[in-house]
PDB file of C-alpha atoms and ligand atoms in Angstrom:
ATOM      1  CA  UNK A   1      80.891 135.814  54.961  1.00 77.00           C
ATOM      2  CA  UNK A   2      82.132 136.792  58.419  1.00 86.00           C
ATOM      3  CA  UNK A   3      85.916 136.320  58.883  1.00 92.00           C
ATOM      4  CA  UNK A   4      87.082 133.822  61.484  1.00 96.00           C
ATOM      5  CA  UNK A   5      88.937 135.116  64.522  1.00 97.00           C
ATOM      6  CA  UNK A   6      92.704 135.066  64.784  1.00 98.00           C
ATOM      7  CA  UNK A   7      93.376 133.935  68.349  1.00 98.00           C
ATOM      8  CA  UNK A   8      96.882 134.377  69.702  1.00 98.00           C
ATOM      9  CA  UNK A   9      97.920 132.673  72.930  1.00 98.00           C
ATOM     10  CA  UNK A  10     101.356 133.468  74.262  1.00 97.00           C
ATOM     11  CA  UNK A  11     103.316 133.893  77.444  1.00 95.00           C
ATOM     12  CA  UNK A  12     106.706 132.983  78.895  1.00 93.00           C
ATOM     13  CA  UNK A  13     108.263 129.612  78.131  1.00 88.00           C
ATOM     14  CA  UNK A  14     107.114 127.023  80.661  1.00 91.00           C
ATOM     15  CA  UNK A  15     103.855 128.776  81.596  1.00 95.00           C
ATOM     16  CA  UNK A  16     101.894 125.922  80.049  1.00 96.00           C
ATOM     17  CA  UNK A  17     100.846 127.333  76.660  1.00 96.00           C
ATOM     18  CA  UNK A  18     101.325 124.013  74.896  1.00 94.00           C
ATOM     19  CA  UNK A  19      99.462 122.080  77.583  1.00 96.00           C
ATOM     20  CA  UNK A  20      96.555 124.536  77.780  1.00 98.00           C
ATOM     21  CA  UNK A  21      96.215 124.905  73.994  1.00 98.00           C
ATOM     22  CA  UNK A  22      96.236 121.128  73.493  1.00 96.00           C
ATOM     23  CA  UNK A  23      93.373 120.767  75.982  1.00 98.00           C
ATOM     24  CA  UNK A  24      91.524 123.748  74.506  1.00 98.00           C
ATOM     25  CA  UNK A  25      91.738 122.198  71.029  1.00 97.00           C
ATOM     26  CA  UNK A  26      90.466 118.852  72.347  1.00 97.00           C
ATOM     27  CA  UNK A  27      87.458 120.550  73.896  1.00 98.00           C
ATOM     28  CA  UNK A  28      86.818 122.852  70.933  1.00 97.00           C
ATOM     29  CA  UNK A  29      86.907 120.713  67.787  1.00 95.00           C
ATOM     30  CA  UNK A  30      85.765 123.592  65.580  1.00 94.00           C
ATOM     31  CA  UNK A  31      88.912 125.559  66.433  1.00 97.00           C
ATOM     32  CA  UNK A  32      91.742 125.166  63.914  1.00 96.00           C
ATOM     33  CA  UNK A  33      95.391 125.192  65.000  1.00 97.00           C
ATOM     34  CA  UNK A  34      98.051 127.032  63.076  1.00 97.00           C
ATOM     35  CA  UNK A  35     100.992 124.646  62.680  1.00 97.00           C
ATOM     36  CA  UNK A  36     104.199 126.649  62.918  1.00 97.00           C
ATOM     37  CA  UNK A  37     107.432 126.061  61.060  1.00 98.00           C
ATOM     38  CA  UNK A  38     110.659 125.723  63.024  1.00 98.00           C
ATOM     39  CA  UNK A  39     114.327 124.962  62.555  1.00 98.00           C
ATOM     40  CA  UNK A  40     114.653 123.223  65.930  1.00 95.00           C
ATOM     41  CA  UNK A  41     115.076 119.463  66.078  1.00 93.00           C
ATOM     42  CA  UNK A  42     111.917 117.403  66.626  1.00 93.00           C
ATOM     43  CA  UNK A  43     111.479 116.154  70.197  1.00 87.00           C
ATOM     44  CA  UNK A  44     110.598 112.549  70.864  1.00 87.00           C
ATOM     45  CA  UNK A  45     107.086 111.820  69.638  1.00 92.00           C
ATOM     46  CA  UNK A  46     106.772 115.021  67.568  1.00 93.00           C
ATOM     47  CA  UNK A  47     105.507 114.546  64.039  1.00 96.00           C
ATOM     48  CA  UNK A  48     106.368 116.719  61.036  1.00 97.00           C
ATOM     49  CA  UNK A  49     103.224 118.458  59.768  1.00 96.00           C
ATOM     50  CA  UNK A  50     101.358 117.857  63.027  1.00 93.00           C
ATOM     51  CA  UNK A  51     103.346 119.518  65.814  1.00 92.00           C
ATOM     52  CA  UNK A  52     105.496 121.663  63.532  1.00 96.00           C
ATOM     53  CA  UNK A  53     106.813 121.800  59.998  1.00 98.00           C
ATOM     54  CA  UNK A  54     110.474 121.004  60.669  1.00 98.00           C
ATOM     55  CA  UNK A  55     112.626 122.942  58.199  1.00 98.00           C
ATOM     56  CA  UNK A  56     116.326 123.473  57.657  1.00 98.00           C
ATOM     57  CA  UNK A  57     117.685 126.945  58.327  1.00 97.00           C
ATOM     58  CA  UNK A  58     118.186 127.452  54.549  1.00 97.00           C
ATOM     59  CA  UNK A  59     114.611 126.453  53.750  1.00 98.00           C
ATOM     60  CA  UNK A  60     113.260 128.663  56.534  1.00 98.00           C
ATOM     61  CA  UNK A  61     115.275 131.664  55.306  1.00 97.00           C
ATOM     62  CA  UNK A  62     114.130 131.049  51.730  1.00 98.00           C
ATOM     63  CA  UNK A  63     110.536 131.122  52.926  1.00 97.00           C
ATOM     64  CA  UNK A  64     111.131 134.337  54.880  1.00 97.00           C
ATOM     65  CA  UNK A  65     112.387 135.822  51.599  1.00 98.00           C
ATOM     66  CA  UNK A  66     109.234 134.697  49.811  1.00 97.00           C
ATOM     67  CA  UNK A  67     107.019 136.379  52.395  1.00 97.00           C
ATOM     68  CA  UNK A  68     105.510 133.067  53.505  1.00 97.00           C
ATOM     69  CA  UNK A  69     105.232 133.990  57.187  1.00 97.00           C
ATOM     70  CA  UNK A  70     102.737 136.151  59.014  1.00 97.00           C
ATOM     71  CA  UNK A  71     105.487 136.541  61.615  1.00 97.00           C
ATOM     72  CA  UNK A  72     108.671 134.777  62.578  1.00 97.00           C
ATOM     73  CA  UNK A  73     111.099 135.063  65.453  1.00 94.00           C
ATOM     74  CA  UNK A  74     114.323 133.622  66.685  1.00 93.00           C
ATOM     75  CA  UNK A  75     113.423 131.925  69.953  1.00 88.00           C
ATOM     76  CA  UNK A  76     116.304 130.561  72.018  1.00 83.00           C
ATOM     77  CA  UNK A  77     118.503 130.053  68.959  1.00 89.00           C
ATOM     78  CA  UNK A  78     115.984 128.585  66.505  1.00 95.00           C
ATOM     79  CA  UNK A  79     113.633 130.121  63.993  1.00 97.00           C
ATOM     80  CA  UNK A  80     109.887 129.772  64.541  1.00 97.00           C
ATOM     81  CA  UNK A  81     107.306 131.166  62.136  1.00 98.00           C
ATOM     82  CA  UNK A  82     103.588 131.215  61.411  1.00 98.00           C
ATOM     83  CA  UNK A  83     102.752 130.244  57.796  1.00 97.00           C
ATOM     84  CA  UNK A  84     100.466 132.872  56.330  1.00 96.00           C
ATOM     85  CA  UNK A  85      98.568 130.893  53.646  1.00 93.00           C
ATOM     86  CA  UNK A  86      96.564 128.544  55.899  1.00 91.00           C
ATOM     87  CA  UNK A  87      95.527 131.393  58.170  1.00 95.00           C
ATOM     88  CA  UNK A  88      94.102 133.446  55.333  1.00 93.00           C
ATOM     89  CA  UNK A  89      92.302 130.389  53.928  1.00 94.00           C
ATOM     90  CA  UNK A  90      90.716 129.396  57.240  1.00 95.00           C
ATOM     91  CA  UNK A  91      89.685 132.884  58.265  1.00 96.00           C
ATOM     92  CA  UNK A  92      88.126 133.496  54.860  1.00 95.00           C
ATOM     93  CA  UNK A  93      85.976 130.392  55.436  1.00 95.00           C
ATOM     94  CA  UNK A  94      84.793 131.882  58.734  1.00 94.00           C
ATOM     95  CA  UNK A  95      86.886 129.501  60.840  1.00 96.00           C
ATOM     96  CA  UNK A  96      88.679 130.652  63.970  1.00 97.00           C
ATOM     97  CA  UNK A  97      92.356 129.840  64.105  1.00 98.00           C
ATOM     98  CA  UNK A  98      94.612 129.491  67.135  1.00 98.00           C
ATOM     99  CA  UNK A  99      98.260 130.561  67.172  1.00 98.00           C
ATOM    100  CA  UNK A 100     100.471 129.514  70.079  1.00 97.00           C
ATOM    101  CA  UNK A 101     103.529 131.692  69.683  1.00 96.00           C
ATOM    102  CA  UNK A 102     106.132 133.540  71.708  1.00 93.00           C
ATOM    103  CA  UNK A 103     105.800 137.150  72.827  1.00 94.00           C
ATOM    104  CA  UNK A 104     108.045 138.639  70.086  1.00 94.00           C
ATOM    105  CA  UNK A 105     105.913 136.933  67.459  1.00 96.00           C
ATOM    106  CA  UNK A 106     102.719 138.114  69.140  1.00 97.00           C
ATOM    107  CA  UNK A 107     103.948 141.728  69.099  1.00 97.00           C
ATOM    108  CA  UNK A 108     104.529 141.424  65.350  1.00 97.00           C
ATOM    109  CA  UNK A 109     101.070 139.937  64.807  1.00 98.00           C
ATOM    110  CA  UNK A 110      99.580 142.856  66.795  1.00 97.00           C
ATOM    111  CA  UNK A 111     101.083 145.226  64.217  1.00 97.00           C
ATOM    112  CA  UNK A 112      99.907 143.238  61.179  1.00 96.00           C
ATOM    113  CA  UNK A 113      96.553 142.039  62.517  1.00 96.00           C
ATOM    114  CA  UNK A 114      95.225 144.490  65.082  1.00 95.00           C
ATOM    115  CA  UNK A 115      91.848 142.696  64.884  1.00 94.00           C
ATOM    116  CA  UNK A 116      93.428 139.582  66.479  1.00 97.00           C
ATOM    117  CA  UNK A 117      92.371 138.319  69.877  1.00 98.00           C
ATOM    118  CA  UNK A 118      95.461 138.445  72.067  1.00 98.00           C
ATOM    119  CA  UNK A 119      95.444 136.274  75.192  1.00 98.00           C
ATOM    120  CA  UNK A 120      98.370 136.256  77.590  1.00 98.00           C
ATOM    121  CA  UNK A 121      98.933 133.201  79.742  1.00 98.00           C
ATOM    122  CA  UNK A 122     100.556 133.923  83.112  1.00 97.00           C
ATOM    123  CA  UNK A 123     102.110 131.460  85.546  1.00 97.00           C
ATOM    124  CA  UNK A 124     100.658 131.670  89.080  1.00 97.00           C
ATOM    125  CA  UNK A 125     104.151 132.696  90.345  1.00 96.00           C
ATOM    126  CA  UNK A 126     107.768 132.812  89.176  1.00 94.00           C
ATOM    127  CA  UNK A 127     108.511 130.027  91.637  1.00 94.00           C
ATOM    128  CA  UNK A 128     105.856 127.836  89.986  1.00 96.00           C
ATOM    129  CA  UNK A 129     107.192 128.797  86.538  1.00 95.00           C
ATOM    130  CA  UNK A 130     110.627 127.554  87.561  1.00 94.00           C
ATOM    131  CA  UNK A 131     109.275 124.267  88.872  1.00 94.00           C
ATOM    132  CA  UNK A 132     107.237 123.745  85.684  1.00 94.00           C
ATOM    133  CA  UNK A 133     110.290 124.244  83.482  1.00 90.00           C
ATOM    134  CA  UNK A 134     112.317 121.949  85.744  1.00 92.00           C
ATOM    135  CA  UNK A 135     109.498 119.403  85.785  1.00 90.00           C
ATOM    136  CA  UNK A 136     109.434 119.313  81.977  1.00 85.00           C
ATOM    137  CA  UNK A 137     113.066 118.219  82.147  1.00 83.00           C
ATOM    138  CA  UNK A 138     113.880 119.695  78.738  1.00 77.00           C
ATOM    139  CA  UNK A 139     116.329 122.448  79.762  1.00 84.00           C
ATOM    140  CA  UNK A 140     119.902 122.660  81.009  1.00 89.00           C
ATOM    141  CA  UNK A 141     120.572 124.873  84.071  1.00 91.00           C
ATOM    142  CA  UNK A 142     121.915 127.556  81.715  1.00 90.00           C
ATOM    143  CA  UNK A 143     118.868 127.511  79.492  1.00 87.00           C
ATOM    144  CA  UNK A 144     116.563 127.456  82.528  1.00 90.00           C
ATOM    145  CA  UNK A 145     118.265 130.572  83.911  1.00 91.00           C
ATOM    146  CA  UNK A 146     117.930 132.282  80.500  1.00 89.00           C
ATOM    147  CA  UNK A 147     114.214 131.473  80.314  1.00 88.00           C
ATOM    148  CA  UNK A 148     113.569 132.716  83.861  1.00 92.00           C
ATOM    149  CA  UNK A 149     115.569 135.888  83.178  1.00 91.00           C
ATOM    150  CA  UNK A 150     113.516 136.567  80.044  1.00 91.00           C
ATOM    151  CA  UNK A 151     110.236 135.701  81.749  1.00 92.00           C
ATOM    152  CA  UNK A 152     110.202 138.949  83.747  1.00 89.00           C
ATOM    153  CA  UNK A 153     110.518 141.112  80.618  1.00 90.00           C
ATOM    154  CA  UNK A 154     108.008 138.922  78.780  1.00 93.00           C
ATOM    155  CA  UNK A 155     105.468 139.332  81.566  1.00 95.00           C
ATOM    156  CA  UNK A 156     105.673 143.127  81.074  1.00 95.00           C
ATOM    157  CA  UNK A 157     104.777 142.611  77.390  1.00 95.00           C
ATOM    158  CA  UNK A 158     101.588 140.934  78.637  1.00 96.00           C
ATOM    159  CA  UNK A 159     100.213 144.374  79.518  1.00 96.00           C
ATOM    160  CA  UNK A 160      99.738 145.042  75.796  1.00 96.00           C
ATOM    161  CA  UNK A 161      97.367 142.088  75.326  1.00 98.00           C
ATOM    162  CA  UNK A 162      93.610 142.192  75.465  1.00 97.00           C
ATOM    163  CA  UNK A 163      93.106 139.372  77.974  1.00 98.00           C
ATOM    164  CA  UNK A 164      95.175 137.792  80.712  1.00 98.00           C
ATOM    165  CA  UNK A 165      94.611 134.253  81.969  1.00 98.00           C
ATOM    166  CA  UNK A 166      96.425 132.680  84.918  1.00 98.00           C
ATOM    167  CA  UNK A 167      97.320 129.062  84.308  1.00 98.00           C
ATOM    168  CA  UNK A 168      96.826 127.843  87.858  1.00 98.00           C
ATOM    169  CA  UNK A 169      95.109 124.649  86.802  1.00 98.00           C
ATOM    170  CA  UNK A 170      94.798 123.561  83.184  1.00 98.00           C
ATOM    171  CA  UNK A 171      91.037 123.098  83.635  1.00 98.00           C
ATOM    172  CA  UNK A 172      90.493 126.610  84.943  1.00 98.00           C
ATOM    173  CA  UNK A 173      92.736 128.191  82.312  1.00 98.00           C
ATOM    174  CA  UNK A 174      90.887 126.382  79.514  1.00 98.00           C
ATOM    175  CA  UNK A 175      87.528 127.411  80.978  1.00 98.00           C
ATOM    176  CA  UNK A 176      88.612 131.044  81.069  1.00 98.00           C
ATOM    177  CA  UNK A 177      89.820 130.969  77.462  1.00 98.00           C
ATOM    178  CA  UNK A 178      86.597 129.306  76.313  1.00 98.00           C
ATOM    179  CA  UNK A 179      84.620 132.031  78.104  1.00 98.00           C
ATOM    180  CA  UNK A 180      86.667 134.722  76.366  1.00 98.00           C
ATOM    181  CA  UNK A 181      85.998 133.114  72.979  1.00 98.00           C
ATOM    182  CA  UNK A 182      82.297 132.877  73.716  1.00 97.00           C
ATOM    183  CA  UNK A 183      82.115 136.521  74.763  1.00 98.00           C
ATOM    184  CA  UNK A 184      84.038 137.653  71.666  1.00 97.00           C
ATOM    185  CA  UNK A 185      81.566 135.767  69.475  1.00 96.00           C
ATOM    186  CA  UNK A 186      78.757 137.807  71.062  1.00 96.00           C
ATOM    187  CA  UNK A 187      80.277 141.210  70.246  1.00 96.00           C
ATOM    188  CA  UNK A 188      77.766 143.603  68.690  1.00 95.00           C
ATOM    189  CA  UNK A 189      80.288 144.958  66.199  1.00 93.00           C
ATOM    190  CA  UNK A 190      80.939 141.442  64.893  1.00 92.00           C
ATOM    191  CA  UNK A 191      77.280 140.491  64.689  1.00 93.00           C
ATOM    192  CA  UNK A 192      75.617 143.240  62.735  1.00 91.00           C
ATOM    193  CA  UNK A 193      73.902 140.686  60.507  1.00 90.00           C
ATOM    194  CA  UNK A 194      71.831 139.445  63.470  1.00 91.00           C
ATOM    195  CA  UNK A 195      70.176 142.855  63.632  1.00 92.00           C
ATOM    196  CA  UNK A 196      69.768 143.038  59.866  1.00 91.00           C
ATOM    197  CA  UNK A 197      67.915 139.706  59.747  1.00 89.00           C
ATOM    198  CA  UNK A 198      65.359 140.981  62.257  1.00 90.00           C
ATOM    199  CA  UNK A 199      65.050 144.334  60.516  1.00 89.00           C
ATOM    200  CA  UNK A 200      64.355 142.555  57.200  1.00 87.00           C
ATOM    201  CA  UNK A 201      61.618 140.556  58.924  1.00 87.00           C
ATOM    202  CA  UNK A 202      59.862 143.759  59.975  1.00 77.00           C
ATOM    203  CA  UNK A 203      59.680 145.013  56.371  1.00 76.00           C
TER     204      UNK A 203
HETATM  205  P1  ADP B   1     105.013 126.202  77.353  1.00 95.62           P
HETATM  206  O1  ADP B   1     104.352 125.652  76.125  1.00 95.62           O
HETATM  207  O2  ADP B   1     104.409 127.489  77.824  1.00 95.62           O
HETATM  208  O3  ADP B   1     106.513 126.310  77.238  1.00 95.62           O
HETATM  209  P2  ADP B   1     104.326 123.581  78.553  1.00 95.62           P
HETATM  210  O4  ADP B   1     102.924 123.387  78.088  1.00 95.62           O
HETATM  211  O5  ADP B   1     105.428 122.797  77.917  1.00 95.62           O
HETATM  212  O6  ADP B   1     104.720 125.169  78.556  1.00 95.62           O
HETATM  213  O7  ADP B   1     104.305 123.327  80.123  1.00 95.62           O
HETATM  214  C1  ADP B   1     105.493 123.354  80.921  1.00 95.62           C
HETATM  215  C2  ADP B   1     105.382 122.284  82.010  1.00 95.62           C
HETATM  216  O8  ADP B   1     104.389 122.670  82.955  1.00 95.62           O
HETATM  217  C3  ADP B   1     104.956 120.907  81.471  1.00 95.62           C
HETATM  218  O9  ADP B   1     105.686 119.908  82.171  1.00 95.62           O
HETATM  219  C4  ADP B   1     103.469 120.836  81.799  1.00 95.62           C
HETATM  220  O10 ADP B   1     103.039 119.519  82.012  1.00 95.62           O
HETATM  221  C5  ADP B   1     103.378 121.661  83.087  1.00 95.62           C
HETATM  222  N1  ADP B   1     102.096 122.377  83.257  1.00 95.62           N
HETATM  223  C6  ADP B   1     101.393 123.073  82.321  1.00 95.62           C
HETATM  224  N2  ADP B   1     100.285 123.620  82.875  1.00 95.62           N
HETATM  225  C7  ADP B   1     100.287 123.264  84.190  1.00 95.62           C
HETATM  226  C8  ADP B   1      99.407 123.516  85.289  1.00 95.62           C
HETATM  227  N3  ADP B   1      98.308 124.265  85.165  1.00 95.62           N
HETATM  228  N4  ADP B   1      99.722 122.994  86.490  1.00 95.62           N
HETATM  229  C9  ADP B   1     100.841 122.247  86.648  1.00 95.62           C
HETATM  230  N5  ADP B   1     101.724 121.957  85.648  1.00 95.62           N
HETATM  231  C10 ADP B   1     101.451 122.472  84.431  1.00 95.62           C
HETATM  232  P1  5GP B   2     109.068 124.860  71.681  1.00 95.62           P
HETATM  233  O1  5GP B   2     110.420 124.710  71.086  1.00 95.62           O
HETATM  234  O2  5GP B   2     109.067 124.607  73.190  1.00 95.62           O
HETATM  235  O3  5GP B   2     108.028 124.052  70.952  1.00 95.62           O
HETATM  236  O4  5GP B   2     108.632 126.381  71.504  1.00 95.62           O
HETATM  237  C1  5GP B   2     109.473 127.411  71.960  1.00 95.62           C
HETATM  238  C2  5GP B   2     108.742 128.734  71.880  1.00 95.62           C
HETATM  239  O5  5GP B   2     108.474 129.074  70.515  1.00 95.62           O
HETATM  240  C3  5GP B   2     107.386 128.725  72.596  1.00 95.62           C
HETATM  241  O6  5GP B   2     107.318 129.932  73.365  1.00 95.62           O
HETATM  242  C4  5GP B   2     106.399 128.742  71.464  1.00 95.62           C
HETATM  243  O7  5GP B   2     105.184 129.399  71.820  1.00 95.62           O
HETATM  244  C5  5GP B   2     107.143 129.557  70.432  1.00 95.62           C
HETATM  245  N1  5GP B   2     106.624 129.361  69.074  1.00 95.62           N
HETATM  246  C6  5GP B   2     106.099 128.244  68.518  1.00 95.62           C
HETATM  247  N2  5GP B   2     105.703 128.477  67.262  1.00 95.62           N
HETATM  248  C7  5GP B   2     105.970 129.782  67.005  1.00 95.62           C
HETATM  249  C8  5GP B   2     105.781 130.633  65.871  1.00 95.62           C
HETATM  250  O8  5GP B   2     105.259 130.252  64.824  1.00 95.62           O
HETATM  251  N3  5GP B   2     106.191 131.918  66.000  1.00 95.62           N
HETATM  252  C9  5GP B   2     106.757 132.394  67.127  1.00 95.62           C
HETATM  253  N4  5GP B   2     107.106 133.673  67.145  1.00 95.62           N
HETATM  254  N5  5GP B   2     106.949 131.629  68.213  1.00 95.62           N
HETATM  255  C10 5GP B   2     106.564 130.344  68.159  1.00 95.62           C
END
């Protein structure tokens, strides 16, 4: 059976990854979401096992030791990691799986899974990025400044990805990602069996 695609969406904090991926998942019910593990505290409304697996630092480090993560990173003082087991299971069943992770994590996935589909989400401008982070109301001035400072270096990392999508409006960004997924599903190298079926018919 054909393996499912490993789709990685990342970009600077505040670009709108969470918002865009949530909408993408709503519109694409066949797409599975990889629930990450983290040591950060749950935010209001977040549910363990749905938004994240919330772990203690000790538990997270034990799982690093056991090789449970495809990748992990320390993002703004907390661990975040992608559990490996579910991804292997889903892909083996031919299901596509979506990872929404930071740029350090994405670089590590590029090394381990070069067949992944790497999509970089860009803000329309740094000014807009700042107002989105402010609008979310989740950061202190210090943490906002840190995120904006990092954003410039993170945007450079975007050059290593396969696709770049500007998140001007959520609708447009989701449309672009859906078009990328559709095009990837039509790749000749991933669809050899379509030719074989027709060749068998000729025999
Ligand atoms: P990230 O997951 O990249 O850190 P979020 O999804 O939390 O970013 O989005 C940051 C803020 O920007 C949120 O308040 C969200 O509602 C807002 N936002 C996301 N996408 C857009 C958009 N296209 N236009 C305007 N605001 C947006
Ligand atoms: P938040 O705390 O706002 O949910 O996420 C903070 C950052 O961590 C975001 O950039 C998000 O994409 C990233 N992140 C979430 N899960 C993972 C993960 O499993 N691995 C990595 N490397 N980053 C993650």
